[in-house]
Amino acid sequence: MATRSENIYKPFKVTLEKVIEESPLIKTFVFVPEREFRFKTGEFIELTLDGIGEAPFTPSSSPLVTDRFDVTIMKAGYVTEKMHNLEPGAVLGVRGPFGRGYPIEDFVDKEILILSGGCGLAPIRSLLYMLIDMKDKLRKVVLCYGSKTPEDCIYKPLFSELNKINKFQTLRTVDLADQYWEEHVGVATVLLDHVEVDLAKAVGVVCGPPVMMKYGTLKLLEMGFPENLIYLSMEKNMSCGLGKCGRCMMGSYFVCRDGPVFTYDEVKGQPNIW
Amino acid sequence: MARYYEIERTAWDKALIDLLSSFRVFAPILKGKTLDYQLIQEEHIPHIVYNIPKPVVPLKTFFLPIKENVVVYKKEEKPIIILGIPACDLSALDLLDKFFMTEVYNDHYYAGRREGSVLIGCDCHSANKHCHCTSYGLNPFPENNQDMTINMINGHAIISSFSMKGEELLSRILGMGLVIHTFDEVPERLTEIRLKVKRELEKANRLLPNYQETTDAVINSDKVIWEKYAKKCVSCGACATICPTCTCFLLIDRPGFEKVRQLDACQYPGFERTAGGENPLKKLEYRFKNRYLCKYLYRPEKFDAIACTGCGRCIEACIAKINKNELLIELTK
Ligand SMILES: Cc1cc2nc3c(=O)[nH]c(=O)nc-3n(C[C@H](O)[C@H](O)[C@H](O)COP(=O)(O)OP(=O)(O)OC[C@H]3O[C@@H](n4cnc5c(N)ncnc54)[C@H](O)[C@@H]3O)c2cc1C
Ligand code: SF4
Ligand code: SF4
Ligand code: SF4
Ligand code: FES
């Protein structure tokens, strides 16, 4: 976290080492920071393309690795499109980490049910690496992931890796299957009909596009998850990342500072949460 | 308890000439019909306006300029004196200081300017048409955040200090001018003016709900009233830009990893738009209402400070002639 003497608006430099194509619209960028970089899972950074623009992203790599980190970026507009054209060697700026991430200490001795969709799997991957690290202290982890088509499924190697780990289970679905797809078909929430959880021991984590966040949360509530054990990663327009610029307001909260991870009971009364 | 010193205006003016050698002094000067802060040269000193509300721009513009490079630090040559600040703008600092000068993520641009300025407040000896500070528990004379105060009454200046910075300045001034009188408490002349102005303000705003009533009314309002008033709004953002407690900004990137902070407003259509087109404040009436929610509910809740000082500038600035106070009166009728 920034000390009092640090300029909160000045980025430090990172060099792009590698680009991994995940899907037609999503790439993972591996960065080497000019100095050691530490973050907690679910915290985000502001990534600057020099002279062009800045946007918030949640690192998708393991917080246990501090000499490089991954950012998985979906092409969504002006800045992200330019980022997709980057080649290894490019130098970018980073501010952060910012915000409040996942309270993983509260996940000890729990069953963790994760519902994710599209590029929302990026922050979840970093969480999964932490959960793998602490797997002896967990009951089980179920990952439900939805994407539009089989082609849009990101992190394909991650799923086979997870399926080999005792206590970890994954389910995938696509809105639109092709002839080779053998897993589920339908929107992400349909996967929840296929999981078994012990509600007395379970926590829910939801991260994805707004529609999925909404219906996913409603479904978890219907299944009987308590409101204070559903963790949502809220997405708002952001500029400063520090609770100053006011753009990410959600009621009295600044999502960048008070979130982006909130429990459902913290946000349910606020206007326009989805 | 502060002591009050009475000196001749001529002695005060001489003191200002002396201060110009070590400070950049800003004070309200009338340009046409507009009262605005100006960088003072010796020849301006006789034209400085005292005790008349209020400079057209709020005090915040000194600490939060409309546009500023926040990566390349430009150090000011001299510390600043800001003279003639009304009480409402000084009160706005309660919120702004909590907002920008934080333990974690301290904003050095704001903090640097704030710490490098001496603030000289002025009582309001009259009230403007839209002034409503008293409705929100404030008085029309400085009580918070001023380093010094000055009141100009019948050609005499009554000055007083309220902080270490103020004390330093005051002793420099008193060291050169002739003190006519020293008062151990607020001089009677001043108390009379204060009471008169306060009564005037209370009378003018007797229909206006107080802060808590406004908060409750905004929470419990139905959308009809927002639709009605928002219909005229053109989303120009003037109400927010001119507001002494509005803080919103955008960072703009410049080559060399530089960033320019530019004031922004929730009244602009794209303020909350995210990639993919989601925009919680897309509808005009939501945006319009957001300013009231921010002022009367969100900011007070989060920062335990009022976010409307009753300065009335948003009413004067609105090109659609939307009167916030008329809306609030209608809301609580
Ligand atoms: C906390 C957080 C974490 C995120 N993590 C990821 C991630 O890991 N991977 C990923 O692909 N995307 C992530 N996003 C979304 C990503 O920030 C936006 O896709 C990105 O800002 C779009 O920028 P653009 O210039 O390409 O889009 P445009 O639509 O062209 O936007 C122009 C400007 O609008 C603003 N803006 C637009 N959308 C957003 C948005 N969603 N959030 C903030 N500002 C916005 C920015 O100022 C941007 O420069 C995250 C968003 C948040 C808030
Ligand atoms: S909301 Fe209007 S009256 Fe209140 S402080 Fe801001 S500009 Fe002044
Ligand atoms: S959200 Fe709107 S009303 Fe609130 S500080 Fe920002 S510009 Fe002002
Ligand atoms: S100044 Fe008036 S017209 Fe402009 S955004 Fe504010 S309310 Fe709307
Ligand atoms: S992004 Fe600036 S306040 Fe949250």
XYZ file of C-alpha atoms in Angstrom, chain A:
274
model
C 0.000 0.000 0.000
C 1.149 3.517 -0.787
C 3.064 5.300 1.927
C 2.300 8.934 2.688
C 5.240 10.210 0.675
C 4.449 8.256 -2.491
C 2.746 9.975 -5.407
C -0.496 8.053 -5.738
C -0.941 8.990 -9.389
C 2.476 7.946 -10.647
C 2.757 4.490 -12.193
C 5.761 2.180 -11.873
C 7.009 0.395 -14.963
C 6.449 -3.166 -16.095
C 7.779 -4.918 -19.191
C 5.615 -7.249 -21.244
C 7.330 -10.634 -21.404
C 4.788 -12.848 -23.132
C 1.323 -12.809 -24.661
C -0.943 -15.872 -24.484
C -4.026 -16.058 -26.689
C -6.880 -17.425 -24.624
C -9.787 -16.868 -27.010
C -10.570 -14.631 -29.984
C -11.272 -11.707 -27.629
C -9.133 -12.519 -24.606
C -5.370 -12.559 -24.115
C -3.186 -13.054 -21.068
C -0.221 -10.722 -20.711
C 2.745 -11.714 -18.572
C 4.508 -8.697 -17.066
C 7.861 -8.351 -15.335
C 7.715 -5.447 -12.871
C 10.709 -3.153 -12.324
C 10.490 -3.987 -8.641
C 8.928 -6.767 -6.592
C 5.157 -6.625 -6.901
C 2.863 -8.056 -4.242
C -0.920 -8.207 -4.321
C -3.665 -10.102 -2.551
C -6.112 -12.155 -4.551
C -9.026 -10.017 -5.773
C -7.156 -6.712 -5.498
C -6.777 -4.853 -8.779
C -4.286 -2.641 -10.574
C -4.558 0.322 -12.916
C -2.612 -0.512 -16.066
C -1.400 2.412 -18.204
C -0.606 2.383 -21.890
C 1.735 5.308 -22.151
C -0.022 8.420 -23.385
C -3.099 6.449 -24.392
C -5.123 5.424 -21.394
C -5.465 3.514 -18.196
C -7.867 0.764 -17.152
C -8.458 -1.419 -14.092
C -7.663 -5.146 -14.176
C -7.374 -7.875 -11.596
C -4.135 -9.859 -11.887
C -4.954 -13.436 -12.830
C -1.737 -15.064 -11.606
C -0.810 -16.435 -8.210
C -0.196 -13.824 -5.514
C 2.581 -16.113 -4.294
C 4.711 -15.191 -7.312
C 6.187 -11.701 -6.952
C 8.695 -11.339 -9.812
C 6.067 -11.444 -12.565
C 2.299 -11.314 -12.836
C -0.397 -12.027 -15.400
C -3.228 -9.819 -16.521
C -5.969 -11.341 -18.655
C -7.622 -8.749 -20.843
C -10.761 -8.878 -22.898
C -10.926 -6.616 -25.916
C -13.781 -4.338 -24.887
C -13.066 -0.827 -26.134
C -10.445 1.782 -26.882
C -7.652 0.994 -24.423
C -8.103 -2.772 -24.308
C -8.054 -2.923 -28.100
C -4.681 -1.124 -28.160
C -3.433 -3.481 -25.440
C -4.291 -6.440 -27.627
C -1.839 -5.153 -30.241
C 1.118 -5.143 -27.811
C 4.255 -7.155 -28.498
C 6.710 -8.560 -25.934
C 9.172 -5.886 -24.821
C 6.533 -3.178 -24.499
C 6.793 -1.065 -21.344
C 3.577 -0.201 -19.496
C 2.752 1.561 -16.239
C 1.062 0.120 -13.170
C -0.530 1.751 -10.135
C -1.723 -0.350 -7.247
C -2.606 -2.863 -6.006
C -5.864 -1.287 -4.926
C -9.053 -2.323 -3.215
C -10.255 -5.102 -0.986
C -9.881 -8.615 -2.327
C -11.224 -12.003 -1.205
C -11.076 -12.726 2.536
C -9.496 -16.155 2.013
C -8.836 -16.589 5.717
C -12.629 -16.868 6.085
C -12.688 -19.731 3.565
C -10.880 -22.113 5.906
C -12.887 -25.263 6.579
C -15.487 -24.291 3.953
C -16.902 -25.622 0.719
C -16.299 -22.952 -1.893
C -18.728 -22.726 -4.753
C -17.495 -20.441 -7.506
C -19.678 -19.217 -10.340
C -17.855 -17.426 -13.114
C -18.423 -16.361 -16.668
C -16.458 -14.946 -19.587
C -13.473 -12.849 -18.580
C -14.681 -12.990 -14.962
C -12.510 -16.078 -14.635
C -9.396 -13.855 -14.567
C -9.590 -12.799 -10.906
C -10.929 -16.258 -10.071
C -7.804 -17.912 -11.441
C -5.694 -15.997 -8.964
C -8.107 -17.034 -6.217
C -7.903 -20.666 -7.344
C -4.102 -20.625 -7.053
C -4.481 -19.469 -3.453
C -7.104 -22.131 -2.778
C -4.805 -24.795 -4.220
C -2.088 -23.558 -1.885
C -4.385 -23.877 1.129
C -6.288 -26.975 -0.004
C -5.512 -28.945 3.143
C -7.550 -26.424 5.094
C -10.559 -26.511 2.756
C -13.446 -28.950 2.446
C -13.920 -28.669 -1.293
C -13.886 -26.256 -4.213
C -16.427 -26.364 -7.034
C -15.826 -24.154 -10.062
C -18.755 -23.496 -12.411
C -17.762 -21.655 -15.533
C -19.807 -20.458 -18.453
C -18.828 -18.948 -21.771
C -20.573 -18.143 -25.023
C -19.008 -20.859 -27.184
C -16.326 -23.537 -26.695
C -13.913 -21.193 -28.442
C -14.541 -18.528 -25.776
C -13.540 -20.813 -22.878
C -10.353 -19.408 -21.429
C -7.574 -21.083 -19.409
C -8.192 -24.516 -20.931
C -5.119 -26.092 -19.238
C -6.325 -24.836 -15.857
C -9.385 -27.085 -15.933
C -7.437 -30.293 -16.513
C -4.993 -29.209 -13.810
C -7.823 -28.587 -11.305
C -9.602 -31.824 -12.112
C -6.509 -33.741 -11.025
C -6.526 -32.157 -7.595
C -8.362 -33.942 -4.850
C -11.213 -31.756 -3.429
C -11.472 -29.709 -6.653
C -14.308 -30.158 -9.112
C -15.036 -28.183 -12.283
C -18.132 -27.822 -14.455
C -18.323 -25.931 -17.713
C -21.132 -24.805 -19.914
C -21.491 -22.884 -23.161
C -24.449 -20.928 -24.475
C -23.878 -22.319 -27.929
C -22.227 -25.736 -28.369
C -20.405 -27.070 -31.419
C -20.196 -30.716 -32.509
C -17.207 -31.489 -30.272
C -18.570 -30.059 -27.035
C -19.338 -32.774 -24.474
C -20.026 -30.695 -21.401
C -23.084 -28.683 -20.346
C -25.074 -26.340 -22.553
C -26.968 -23.271 -21.304
C -26.289 -20.149 -19.286
C -23.787 -20.389 -16.422
C -26.437 -20.613 -13.717
C -27.686 -23.992 -15.045
C -24.520 -25.541 -13.636
C -25.722 -24.784 -10.138
C -28.390 -27.486 -10.567
C -25.603 -30.041 -10.815
C -23.598 -29.226 -7.719
C -24.015 -30.548 -4.250
C -23.073 -28.347 -1.347
C -23.456 -28.569 2.372
C -25.094 -25.212 3.023
C -23.952 -25.175 6.620
C -20.348 -25.118 5.404
C -20.571 -23.307 2.074
C -19.574 -19.908 0.726
C -20.407 -18.626 -2.765
C -18.191 -16.569 -5.050
C -19.635 -14.899 -8.156
C -17.597 -13.071 -10.791
C -18.652 -12.347 -14.336
C -20.712 -10.052 -16.535
C -23.546 -8.124 -14.806
C -26.404 -10.391 -15.993
C -24.600 -13.440 -14.696
C -23.831 -11.709 -11.405
C -27.491 -10.929 -10.958
C -29.013 -14.282 -11.855
C -26.156 -16.187 -10.252
C -26.676 -14.383 -6.975
C -30.442 -14.866 -7.078
C -29.928 -18.566 -7.679
C -27.496 -18.909 -4.780
C -29.980 -17.124 -2.533
C -32.692 -19.494 -3.712
C -30.421 -22.440 -2.931
C -30.222 -21.080 0.607
C -26.819 -19.378 0.726
C -26.793 -16.681 3.423
C -26.481 -13.135 2.056
C -23.272 -12.489 3.952
C -21.521 -15.516 2.472
C -21.998 -14.653 -1.181
C -18.924 -12.782 -2.420
C -19.413 -10.576 -5.456
C -16.770 -8.809 -7.453
C -18.410 -5.551 -8.568
C -17.456 -3.819 -11.780
C -17.842 -0.061 -12.138
C -16.254 2.582 -14.261
C -13.013 3.584 -12.561
C -10.347 6.182 -13.027
C -8.202 6.750 -9.942
C -8.596 3.414 -8.140
C -7.985 5.204 -4.845
C -11.350 6.487 -3.666
C -10.828 10.019 -4.947
C -12.243 10.492 -8.441
C -15.792 9.464 -7.533
C -16.541 7.537 -10.708
C -17.044 4.136 -9.113
C -19.679 5.304 -6.635
C -22.229 2.732 -5.596
C -24.359 4.502 -3.002
C -21.977 5.667 -0.284
C -19.364 3.102 -1.314
C -16.437 3.662 -3.601
C -16.135 0.300 -5.285
C -12.394 0.791 -5.832
C -11.679 1.349 -2.154
C -14.450 -0.448 -0.287
C -14.526 -3.310 -2.842
C -14.327 -4.497 -5.551
C -15.183 -7.635 -3.549
C -18.334 -7.211 -1.490
C -20.717 -9.608 0.170
C -24.262 -9.512 -1.134
C -25.648 -8.164 2.131
C -23.256 -5.186 1.881
C -24.511 -4.154 -1.541
C -28.090 -5.329 -1.752
C -29.625 -2.033 -0.612
C -27.548 0.121 -2.973
C -28.978 1.517 -6.200
C -28.006 0.068 -9.574
C -25.860 -2.782 -8.334
C -26.185 -4.871 -11.479
